[in-house]
Amino acid sequence: MLRCPALEKLLSLQALRAVAVLGVAFFHANGSPYNNGAAGVDLFFVISGFIIARVSVGRERSTFAWDRVWRIFPLYLICTIVFLMFAKGQGTSCREVATWTLLPLNCPPYLGIAWTLQYELLFYALTTLCIDRPKALLALILSLVALGLILPMGKVGSPMLLEFLAGALLARLPLRRDIGWTAVVLALPLYALALEYPEGEWERVLKWGVPGALLVYGALALEHKFKPGLLVEIGN
């Protein structure tokens, strides 16, 4: 049984980040519905859940929340302003608010790909509320997702939150190398079978979130196998 090393030493996570970003880039360049490169987003969400669970330990709510806002907003706002200089989206009050606040509203920001940041910030907010209380975070996310099944809660009750939760739970699991290999062996064929873009969020979580969680666990358990290289540099 292994203990997870410090985050800055996790070459496995950096390599997985590279795999995720290359998959997403290929998806957007290719545009085919039979391209599961978009699953890189789900892999990112699992990785994010793991990282946030680790970096939030022992933090003050205010400093943790500020660090997360500072990490997201400056670069995002620069990209949004540049984007709007060349392409104006259809203006609605909902999209205006979503664009400049990234609140989890039922409309996308003008910079469409920023929908992922709406989920990221929602998870940051939930973590801030439950900081250093993993059981409370588990109960809160499961409650929101359950309510989302019966009430129109949009992103706040989305099953996509389960991918972040999976990462947060992985941060507290013991790592075993034998199970790590098993997780990777299970994850890869699941990805191969889920080529077509999912029709809904629940299908997406099952098709891409589950193998994403298996792959993250497997990579972490096999951290000793990863060496500095191109994938790690791209992930950095």
Coordinates of N, CA and C in Angstrom, one line a residue:
M1 N 0.8 -1.2 0.0 CA 0.0 0.0 0.0 C 0.9 1.2 0.0
L2 N 0.6 2.2 -0.8 CA 1.4 3.4 -1.0 C 0.8 4.6 -0.5
R3 N 1.6 5.6 -0.1 CA 1.1 6.9 0.2 C 1.3 7.8 -1.0
C4 N 0.4 8.7 -1.3 CA 0.5 9.6 -2.4 C 1.5 10.6 -2.1
P5 N 2.5 10.8 -3.0 CA 3.5 11.9 -2.8 C 3.0 13.3 -3.0
A6 N 3.8 14.3 -2.7 CA 3.4 15.6 -2.9 C 2.9 15.9 -4.3
L7 N 2.0 16.9 -4.4 CA 1.4 17.1 -5.7 C 2.4 17.5 -6.7
E8 N 3.4 18.4 -6.3 CA 4.4 18.9 -7.3 C 5.2 17.8 -7.9
K9 N 5.2 16.6 -7.3 CA 6.0 15.5 -7.7 C 5.2 14.4 -8.5
L10 N 3.9 14.7 -8.7 CA 3.1 13.7 -9.4 C 3.2 13.8 -10.9
L11 N 4.2 13.1 -11.5 CA 4.4 13.1 -12.9 C 3.2 12.5 -13.6
S12 N 2.6 11.5 -12.9 CA 1.4 10.8 -13.5 C 0.3 11.8 -13.8
L13 N 0.0 12.7 -12.9 CA -1.1 13.6 -13.1 C -0.7 14.6 -14.3
Q14 N 0.5 15.0 -14.3 CA 0.9 15.9 -15.4 C 0.8 15.2 -16.8
A15 N 1.2 14.0 -16.8 CA 1.0 13.2 -18.1 C -0.4 13.1 -18.5
L16 N -1.3 12.8 -17.5 CA -2.7 12.7 -17.8 C -3.3 14.0 -18.2
R17 N -2.8 15.1 -17.7 CA -3.3 16.4 -18.1 C -2.9 16.6 -19.6
A18 N -1.8 16.1 -20.0 CA -1.4 16.2 -21.4 C -2.3 15.4 -22.3
V19 N -2.6 14.2 -21.8 CA -3.5 13.3 -22.6 C -4.8 14.0 -22.8
A20 N -5.3 14.6 -21.7 CA -6.6 15.2 -21.7 C -6.7 16.4 -22.6
V21 N -5.7 17.3 -22.6 CA -5.7 18.5 -23.4 C -5.5 18.1 -24.9
L22 N -4.7 17.1 -25.2 CA -4.5 16.7 -26.6 C -5.8 16.1 -27.1
G23 N -6.5 15.3 -26.3 CA -7.7 14.8 -26.7 C -8.8 15.8 -27.0
V24 N -8.9 16.8 -26.1 CA -9.8 17.9 -26.4 C -9.5 18.7 -27.6
A25 N -8.2 19.0 -27.8 CA -7.8 19.8 -29.0 C -8.1 19.0 -30.2
F26 N -7.9 17.7 -30.2 CA -8.2 16.8 -31.4 C -9.7 16.8 -31.7
F27 N -10.4 16.8 -30.6 CA -11.9 16.7 -30.8 C -12.4 18.0 -31.5
H28 N -11.9 19.2 -31.0 CA -12.3 20.4 -31.6 C -11.8 20.6 -33.0
A29 N -10.7 20.1 -33.3 CA -10.1 20.2 -34.6 C -10.8 19.3 -35.6
N30 N -11.2 18.1 -35.1 CA -11.8 17.1 -35.9 C -13.3 17.3 -36.1
G31 N -14.0 17.5 -35.0 CA -15.4 17.8 -35.1 C -16.3 16.6 -35.4
S32 N -15.8 15.4 -35.3 CA -16.7 14.2 -35.6 C -17.4 13.8 -34.3
P33 N -18.6 13.3 -34.4 CA -19.3 12.8 -33.3 C -18.7 11.5 -32.8
Y34 N -17.9 10.8 -33.7 CA -17.2 9.6 -33.3 C -15.8 9.9 -32.9
N35 N -15.6 10.7 -31.9 CA -14.3 11.1 -31.5 C -14.4 11.4 -30.0
N36 N -13.9 10.4 -29.2 CA -14.0 10.6 -27.7 C -12.9 11.4 -27.1
G37 N -12.2 12.2 -27.9 CA -11.3 13.2 -27.4 C -11.9 14.1 -26.4
A38 N -13.2 14.4 -26.6 CA -13.9 15.3 -25.6 C -13.9 14.7 -24.2
A39 N -13.6 13.4 -24.1 CA -13.6 12.8 -22.8 C -12.4 13.4 -21.9
G40 N -11.5 14.1 -22.6 CA -10.5 14.8 -21.9 C -11.0 15.7 -20.8
V41 N -12.2 16.3 -21.1 CA -12.8 17.2 -20.2 C -13.2 16.5 -18.9
D42 N -13.7 15.3 -19.0 CA -14.1 14.5 -17.9 C -12.9 14.0 -17.1
L43 N -11.8 13.7 -17.8 CA -10.6 13.4 -17.2 C -10.1 14.6 -16.4
F44 N -10.1 15.8 -16.9 CA -9.7 17.0 -16.2 C -10.6 17.1 -14.9
F45 N -11.9 16.9 -15.0 CA -12.7 17.1 -13.8 C -12.3 16.1 -12.7
V46 N -12.0 14.9 -13.1 CA -11.6 14.0 -12.0 C -10.2 14.4 -11.4
I47 N -9.3 14.8 -12.3 CA -8.0 15.3 -11.8 C -8.2 16.5 -10.9
S48 N -9.1 17.4 -11.3 CA -9.3 18.6 -10.5 C -9.9 18.3 -9.2
G49 N -10.8 17.3 -9.1 CA -11.3 16.9 -7.8 C -10.3 16.4 -6.9
F50 N -9.3 15.6 -7.5 CA -8.2 15.1 -6.7 C -7.3 16.2 -6.2
I51 N -6.9 17.1 -7.1 CA -6.0 18.2 -6.7 C -6.7 19.1 -5.6
I52 N -7.9 19.5 -5.8 CA -8.6 20.4 -4.9 C -8.7 19.7 -3.5
A53 N -9.0 18.4 -3.5 CA -9.1 17.7 -2.2 C -7.8 17.7 -1.5
R54 N -6.7 17.7 -2.2 CA -5.4 17.8 -1.6 C -4.9 19.2 -1.2
V55 N -5.2 20.1 -2.0 CA -4.7 21.5 -1.7 C -5.6 22.3 -0.7
S56 N -6.8 21.8 -0.5 CA -7.7 22.5 0.4 C -7.5 22.1 1.9
V57 N -6.7 21.0 2.1 CA -6.5 20.6 3.5 C -5.8 21.6 4.3
G58 N -6.5 21.9 5.5 CA -5.9 22.9 6.4 C -5.9 24.3 6.0
R59 N -6.6 24.7 4.9 CA -6.7 26.0 4.4 C -7.8 26.8 5.0
E60 N -7.6 28.1 5.2 CA -8.7 29.0 5.6 C -9.7 29.2 4.4
R61 N -10.9 29.2 4.7 CA -11.9 29.4 3.6 C -11.6 30.6 2.7
S62 N -11.3 31.7 3.3 CA -11.2 32.9 2.5 C -9.9 32.8 1.6
T63 N -8.8 32.3 2.1 CA -7.6 32.2 1.3 C -7.7 31.2 0.2
F64 N -8.4 30.1 0.5 CA -8.6 29.0 -0.5 C -9.4 29.5 -1.6
A65 N -10.5 30.2 -1.3 CA -11.5 30.7 -2.3 C -10.7 31.8 -3.2
W66 N -10.0 32.7 -2.5 CA -9.3 33.7 -3.3 C -8.3 33.1 -4.3
D67 N -7.5 32.1 -3.8 CA -6.6 31.4 -4.6 C -7.2 30.8 -5.9
R68 N -8.4 30.2 -5.7 CA -9.1 29.6 -6.8 C -9.6 30.6 -7.8
V69 N -10.1 31.7 -7.3 CA -10.6 32.8 -8.2 C -9.4 33.4 -8.9
W70 N -8.3 33.6 -8.3 CA -7.2 34.2 -8.9 C -6.6 33.3 -10.0
R71 N -6.7 32.0 -9.7 CA -6.1 31.0 -10.7 C -7.0 31.0 -12.0
I72 N -8.3 31.3 -11.9 CA -9.2 31.1 -13.0 C -9.4 32.4 -13.8
F73 N -9.8 33.5 -13.0 CA -10.3 34.7 -13.7 C -9.4 35.5 -14.5
P74 N -8.2 35.9 -14.1 CA -7.4 36.8 -14.9 C -7.2 36.3 -16.3
L75 N -6.7 35.1 -16.5 CA -6.5 34.6 -17.9 C -7.8 34.4 -18.6
Y76 N -8.8 33.9 -17.9 CA -10.1 33.7 -18.6 C -10.7 35.1 -19.1
L77 N -10.6 36.1 -18.3 CA -11.1 37.4 -18.7 C -10.3 38.0 -19.9
I78 N -9.0 37.8 -19.9 CA -8.2 38.2 -21.0 C -8.7 37.5 -22.3
C79 N -8.8 36.2 -22.2 CA -9.3 35.4 -23.4 C -10.7 35.8 -23.8
T80 N -11.5 36.1 -22.9 CA -12.9 36.5 -23.2 C -12.9 37.8 -23.9
I81 N -12.2 38.8 -23.4 CA -12.1 40.1 -24.0 C -11.6 40.1 -25.4
V82 N -10.5 39.3 -25.6 CA -9.9 39.1 -27.0 C -10.9 38.5 -27.9
F83 N -11.6 37.4 -27.4 CA -12.6 36.7 -28.2 C -13.7 37.7 -28.6
L84 N -14.2 38.5 -27.7 CA -15.3 39.4 -28.0 C -14.9 40.6 -29.0
M85 N -13.6 40.8 -29.1 CA -13.1 41.8 -30.0 C -13.4 41.4 -31.5
F86 N -13.4 40.0 -31.7 CA -13.5 39.5 -33.0 C -14.8 38.8 -33.3
A87 N -15.5 38.3 -32.3 CA -16.7 37.6 -32.5 C -17.7 37.9 -31.4
K88 N -18.8 38.5 -31.7 CA -19.8 38.9 -30.8 C -20.9 37.8 -30.7
G89 N -21.2 37.3 -29.5 CA -22.2 36.3 -29.4 C -23.6 37.0 -29.3
Q90 N -24.6 36.2 -29.4 CA -26.0 36.7 -29.3 C -26.2 37.2 -27.8
G91 N -26.5 38.5 -27.7 CA -26.6 39.0 -26.4 C -27.8 38.7 -25.6
T92 N -27.7 38.2 -24.4 CA -28.8 38.0 -23.5 C -28.3 38.3 -22.1
S93 N -29.2 38.7 -21.3 CA -28.8 39.0 -19.9 C -28.2 37.8 -19.2
C94 N -28.8 36.6 -19.5 CA -28.2 35.4 -18.9 C -26.8 35.2 -19.3
R95 N -26.5 35.3 -20.6 CA -25.2 35.1 -21.1 C -24.2 36.2 -20.6
E96 N -24.7 37.4 -20.5 CA -23.8 38.4 -19.9 C -23.4 38.1 -18.5
V97 N -24.3 37.7 -17.7 CA -23.9 37.3 -16.3 C -23.0 36.1 -16.3
A98 N -23.4 35.1 -17.1 CA -22.6 33.9 -17.1 C -21.2 34.2 -17.6
T99 N -21.0 35.1 -18.6 CA -19.7 35.4 -19.1 C -18.8 36.1 -18.1
W100 N -19.3 37.1 -17.4 CA -18.5 37.9 -16.5 C -18.4 37.3 -15.1
T101 N -19.2 36.4 -14.7 CA -19.1 35.8 -13.4 C -18.8 34.3 -13.4
L102 N -19.1 33.6 -14.5 CA -19.0 32.2 -14.6 C -19.9 31.5 -13.6
L103 N -21.0 32.1 -13.2 CA -22.0 31.5 -12.3 C -22.6 30.3 -13.1
P104 N -23.0 29.2 -12.4 CA -23.5 28.0 -13.1 C -25.0 28.2 -13.6
L105 N -25.2 29.2 -14.5 CA -26.5 29.4 -15.0 C -26.8 28.5 -16.2
N106 N -28.1 28.4 -16.6 CA -28.5 27.5 -17.6 C -28.2 28.2 -19.0
C107 N -27.1 28.8 -19.2 CA -26.7 29.4 -20.5 C -25.2 29.4 -20.5
P108 N -24.6 29.3 -21.7 CA -23.1 29.3 -21.7 C -22.6 30.7 -21.8
P109 N -21.3 30.9 -21.4 CA -20.7 32.2 -21.6 C -20.5 32.4 -23.1
Y110 N -20.2 33.7 -23.5 CA -19.9 33.9 -24.9 C -18.8 33.1 -25.4
L111 N -17.7 32.9 -24.6 CA -16.6 32.0 -24.9 C -17.1 30.6 -24.6
G112 N -17.7 29.9 -25.6 CA -18.4 28.7 -25.3 C -17.7 27.7 -24.5
I113 N -16.4 27.5 -24.8 CA -15.7 26.4 -24.1 C -15.5 26.7 -22.6
A114 N -15.9 27.9 -22.1 CA -15.7 28.2 -20.7 C -16.8 27.6 -19.9
W115 N -17.7 26.8 -20.5 CA -18.7 26.1 -19.7 C -18.0 25.1 -18.7
T116 N -16.8 24.7 -19.0 CA -16.1 23.8 -18.1 C -15.7 24.6 -16.8
L117 N -15.4 25.9 -17.0 CA -15.0 26.7 -15.8 C -16.2 27.0 -14.9
Q118 N -17.4 27.0 -15.5 CA -18.6 27.1 -14.6 C -18.7 25.9 -13.7
Y119 N -18.4 24.7 -14.2 CA -18.4 23.6 -13.3 C -17.2 23.6 -12.3
E120 N -16.1 24.0 -12.8 CA -14.9 24.1 -11.9 C -15.2 25.0 -10.7
L121 N -15.7 26.2 -11.0 CA -15.9 27.2 -9.9 C -17.1 26.7 -9.0
L122 N -18.0 26.0 -9.5 CA -19.1 25.5 -8.7 C -18.5 24.5 -7.7
F123 N -17.6 23.6 -8.2 CA -17.0 22.7 -7.3 C -16.1 23.4 -6.3
Y124 N -15.4 24.4 -6.7 CA -14.6 25.2 -5.8 C -15.4 25.8 -4.6
A125 N -16.6 26.3 -5.0 CA -17.5 26.9 -4.0 C -18.0 25.8 -3.0
L126 N -18.4 24.6 -3.6 CA -18.8 23.6 -2.7 C -17.7 23.1 -1.7
T127 N -16.5 23.0 -2.3 CA -15.4 22.6 -1.5 C -15.1 23.7 -0.4
T128 N -15.2 25.0 -0.7 CA -15.0 26.0 0.2 C -16.0 25.9 1.4
L129 N -17.3 25.6 1.1 CA -18.3 25.4 2.1 C -18.0 24.3 3.0
C130 N -17.4 23.2 2.5 CA -17.1 22.0 3.3 C -15.6 21.8 3.5
I131 N -14.8 22.8 3.5 CA -13.4 22.6 3.6 C -13.0 21.8 4.9
D132 N -12.1 20.9 4.6 CA -11.6 19.9 5.7 C -12.8 19.1 6.2
R133 N -13.9 19.0 5.5 CA -15.0 18.1 5.9 C -15.4 17.2 4.7
P134 N -14.6 16.2 4.4 CA -14.9 15.4 3.2 C -16.2 14.7 3.2
K135 N -16.7 14.3 4.4 CA -18.0 13.7 4.5 C -19.1 14.6 4.1
A136 N -19.0 15.9 4.6 CA -20.0 16.9 4.3 C -20.0 17.2 2.8
L137 N -18.8 17.3 2.2 CA -18.7 17.5 0.7 C -19.4 16.4 0.0
L138 N -19.2 15.1 0.4 CA -19.8 14.0 -0.2 C -21.3 14.1 -0.1
A139 N -21.8 14.4 1.1 CA -23.2 14.4 1.3 C -23.8 15.6 0.5
L140 N -23.2 16.7 0.4 CA -23.7 17.9 -0.3 C -23.8 17.6 -1.8
I141 N -22.8 17.1 -2.4 CA -22.8 16.8 -3.8 C -23.8 15.7 -4.2
L142 N -23.9 14.7 -3.4 CA -24.9 13.6 -3.7 C -26.3 14.2 -3.5
S143 N -26.5 15.0 -2.5 CA -27.8 15.6 -2.3 C -28.2 16.5 -3.5
L144 N -27.3 17.3 -4.0 CA -27.5 18.2 -5.1 C -27.9 17.4 -6.4
V145 N -27.1 16.4 -6.6 CA -27.3 15.5 -7.8 C -28.7 14.8 -7.7
A146 N -29.0 14.3 -6.5 CA -30.3 13.7 -6.3 C -31.4 14.6 -6.5
L147 N -31.3 15.9 -6.0 CA -32.3 16.9 -6.3 C -32.5 17.2 -7.7
G148 N -31.3 17.2 -8.4 CA -31.3 17.5 -9.9 C -32.1 16.5 -10.7
L149 N -32.4 15.3 -10.1 CA -33.2 14.3 -10.8 C -34.7 14.7 -10.8
I150 N -35.1 15.5 -9.8 CA -36.5 15.8 -9.7 C -36.8 17.3 -9.8
L151 N -35.8 18.1 -9.7 CA -36.0 19.6 -9.9 C -35.1 20.1 -11.0
P152 N -35.6 21.2 -11.6 CA -34.8 21.8 -12.7 C -33.6 22.7 -12.1
M153 N -32.5 22.1 -11.7 CA -31.4 22.8 -11.0 C -30.3 23.1 -11.9
G154 N -30.3 22.6 -13.2 CA -29.2 22.9 -14.1 C -27.9 22.4 -13.7
K155 N -26.9 23.2 -13.8 CA -25.5 22.8 -13.5 C -25.4 22.5 -12.0
V156 N -26.1 23.2 -11.1 CA -26.0 23.0 -9.7 C -26.4 21.6 -9.3
G157 N -27.3 20.9 -10.0 CA -27.6 19.5 -9.7 C -27.1 18.5 -10.7
S158 N -26.1 18.9 -11.5 CA -25.7 18.1 -12.6 C -24.9 16.9 -12.1
P159 N -25.1 15.7 -12.8 CA -24.2 14.6 -12.5 C -22.8 14.8 -12.8
M160 N -22.4 15.8 -13.6 CA -21.0 16.1 -13.9 C -20.2 16.3 -12.6
L161 N -20.9 16.8 -11.5 CA -20.3 17.0 -10.2 C -19.7 15.7 -9.7
L162 N -20.3 14.6 -10.1 CA -19.8 13.3 -9.6 C -18.4 13.0 -10.0
E163 N -18.0 13.6 -11.1 CA -16.6 13.4 -11.6 C -15.6 14.1 -10.7
F164 N -15.9 15.3 -10.3 CA -15.1 16.0 -9.3 C -15.1 15.2 -8.0
L165 N -16.3 14.7 -7.6 CA -16.3 14.0 -6.3 C -15.5 12.7 -6.4
A166 N -15.5 12.1 -7.6 CA -14.7 10.9 -7.7 C -13.2 11.2 -7.5
G167 N -12.7 12.3 -8.0 CA -11.4 12.7 -7.8 C -11.1 13.0 -6.4
A168 N -12.0 13.7 -5.7 CA -11.8 14.0 -4.3 C -11.8 12.7 -3.5
L169 N -12.6 11.7 -3.8 CA -12.5 10.4 -3.1 C -11.2 9.7 -3.3
L170 N -10.7 9.8 -4.6 CA -9.5 9.1 -4.9 C -8.3 9.6 -4.1
A171 N -8.4 10.9 -3.7 CA -7.4 11.6 -2.9 C -7.3 10.9 -1.5
R172 N -8.3 10.2 -1.1 CA -8.3 9.6 0.2 C -8.2 8.1 0.2
L173 N -8.1 7.5 -1.0 CA -8.0 6.1 -1.1 C -6.5 5.7 -1.0
P174 N -6.2 4.5 -0.4 CA -4.9 4.0 -0.4 C -4.5 3.5 -1.8
L175 N -3.3 3.7 -2.2 CA -2.8 3.3 -3.5 C -2.2 2.0 -3.5
R176 N -2.6 1.1 -4.4 CA -2.0 -0.2 -4.5 C -1.6 -0.5 -5.9
R177 N -0.4 -0.9 -6.1 CA 0.1 -1.0 -7.5 C -0.6 -2.1 -8.3
D178 N -0.9 -3.2 -7.6 CA -1.6 -4.3 -8.3 C -3.0 -3.8 -8.8
I179 N -3.7 -3.1 -7.9 CA -5.0 -2.5 -8.3 C -4.8 -1.5 -9.4
G180 N -3.7 -0.7 -9.3 CA -3.4 0.3 -10.3 C -3.4 -0.3 -11.7
W181 N -2.7 -1.4 -11.9 CA -2.7 -2.0 -13.2 C -4.1 -2.5 -13.7
T182 N -4.8 -3.0 -12.7 CA -6.2 -3.5 -13.0 C -7.1 -2.3 -13.5
A183 N -6.9 -1.1 -12.8 CA -7.7 0.0 -13.1 C -7.4 0.5 -14.5
V184 N -6.1 0.5 -14.9 CA -5.7 1.0 -16.2 C -6.3 0.0 -17.3
V185 N -6.1 -1.3 -17.0 CA -6.6 -2.3 -18.0 C -8.1 -2.2 -18.2
L186 N -8.8 -1.8 -17.2 CA -10.3 -1.7 -17.3 C -10.6 -0.4 -18.0
A187 N -9.9 0.7 -17.7 CA -10.2 2.0 -18.3 C -10.0 2.1 -19.8
L188 N -9.0 1.5 -20.3 CA -8.7 1.7 -21.7 C -9.7 1.1 -22.6
P189 N -10.2 -0.1 -22.4 CA -11.2 -0.7 -23.3 C -12.6 0.1 -23.1
L190 N -12.8 0.6 -21.9 CA -14.1 1.4 -21.7 C -14.0 2.6 -22.6
Y191 N -12.9 3.3 -22.7 CA -12.7 4.4 -23.5 C -12.9 4.0 -25.0
A192 N -12.3 2.9 -25.4 CA -12.4 2.5 -26.8 C -13.8 2.1 -27.2
L193 N -14.6 1.7 -26.3 CA -16.0 1.3 -26.6 C -16.9 2.5 -26.6
A194 N -16.5 3.7 -26.0 CA -17.4 4.8 -25.9 C -16.9 5.9 -26.9
L195 N -16.9 5.6 -28.2 CA -16.5 6.5 -29.2 C -17.5 7.6 -29.5
E196 N -18.8 7.3 -29.6 CA -19.8 8.2 -29.9 C -20.1 9.2 -28.8
Y197 N -20.2 10.5 -29.1 CA -20.5 11.5 -28.1 C -21.7 11.2 -27.3
P198 N -21.7 11.2 -26.0 CA -22.9 10.8 -25.2 C -24.0 11.8 -25.5
E199 N -25.2 11.2 -25.3 CA -26.4 12.0 -25.5 C -26.9 12.9 -24.4
G200 N -26.4 12.6 -23.2 CA -26.8 13.4 -22.0 C -25.7 13.3 -21.0
E201 N -25.8 14.1 -19.9 CA -24.8 14.1 -18.8 C -24.6 12.8 -18.1
W202 N -25.7 12.2 -17.8 CA -25.6 10.9 -17.1 C -24.9 9.9 -17.9
E203 N -25.2 9.8 -19.2 CA -24.5 8.9 -20.1 C -23.0 9.3 -20.2
R204 N -22.7 10.6 -20.2 CA -21.3 11.1 -20.2 C -20.6 10.6 -19.0
V205 N -21.2 10.8 -17.9 CA -20.5 10.4 -16.6 C -20.2 8.9 -16.6
L206 N -21.1 8.1 -17.1 CA -20.9 6.6 -17.2 C -19.9 6.2 -18.2
K207 N -20.0 6.9 -19.4 CA -19.1 6.5 -20.5 C -17.7 7.0 -20.3
W208 N -17.6 8.3 -19.8 CA -16.2 8.9 -19.8 C -15.8 9.2 -18.4
G209 N -16.7 9.5 -17.5 CA -16.3 9.8 -16.1 C -15.8 8.6 -15.4
V210 N -16.4 7.4 -15.5 CA -16.0 6.2 -14.8 C -14.6 5.8 -15.3
P211 N -14.4 5.6 -16.6 CA -13.0 5.2 -17.0 C -12.0 6.3 -16.6
G212 N -12.4 7.6 -16.6 CA -11.5 8.7 -16.2 C -11.1 8.5 -14.8
A213 N -12.0 8.1 -13.9 CA -11.6 7.9 -12.5 C -10.7 6.7 -12.4
L214 N -11.0 5.6 -13.1 CA -10.1 4.4 -13.1 C -8.7 4.8 -13.6
L215 N -8.6 5.6 -14.6 CA -7.3 5.9 -15.2 C -6.5 6.8 -14.2
V216 N -7.2 7.7 -13.5 CA -6.5 8.5 -12.6 C -6.0 7.7 -11.4
Y217 N -6.8 6.8 -10.9 CA -6.3 5.9 -9.8 C -5.2 5.1 -10.3
G218 N -5.3 4.5 -11.5 CA -4.3 3.6 -12.0 C -3.0 4.4 -12.1
A219 N -3.0 5.6 -12.7 CA -1.8 6.4 -12.9 C -1.2 6.8 -11.6
L220 N -2.0 7.1 -10.6 CA -1.4 7.5 -9.3 C -0.8 6.3 -8.6
A221 N -1.4 5.1 -8.7 CA -0.8 3.9 -8.1 C 0.5 3.5 -8.8
L222 N 0.6 3.9 -10.1 CA 1.8 3.5 -10.9 C 2.7 4.7 -11.1
E223 N 2.7 5.7 -10.1 CA 3.5 6.9 -10.2 C 4.9 6.6 -10.4
H224 N 5.4 5.5 -9.8 CA 6.8 5.1 -9.9 C 7.3 4.8 -11.4
K225 N 6.3 4.5 -12.3 CA 6.6 4.2 -13.6 C 6.8 5.4 -14.5
F226 N 6.4 6.6 -14.1 CA 6.4 7.8 -14.9 C 7.7 8.5 -14.8
K227 N 8.2 8.9 -15.9 CA 9.5 9.6 -15.9 C 9.3 11.0 -16.6
P228 N 10.1 12.0 -16.3 CA 10.0 13.2 -17.0 C 10.2 13.0 -18.5
G229 N 9.3 13.7 -19.3 CA 9.4 13.6 -20.8 C 8.4 14.5 -21.4
L230 N 8.1 14.3 -22.7 CA 7.3 15.2 -23.4 C 5.9 15.4 -22.9
L231 N 5.2 14.2 -22.5 CA 3.9 14.3 -22.0 C 3.8 15.1 -20.7
V232 N 4.8 14.9 -19.8 CA 4.9 15.7 -18.6 C 5.1 17.1 -18.8
E233 N 5.9 17.5 -19.8 CA 6.2 18.9 -20.1 C 4.9 19.5 -20.7
I234 N 4.2 18.8 -21.5 CA 2.9 19.4 -22.0 C 1.9 19.5 -20.9
G235 N 1.8 18.6 -20.0 CA 1.0 18.7 -18.8 C 1.3 19.9 -18.0
N236 N 2.6 20.1 -17.8 CA 3.0 21.3 -17.0 C 2.6 22.6 -17.7

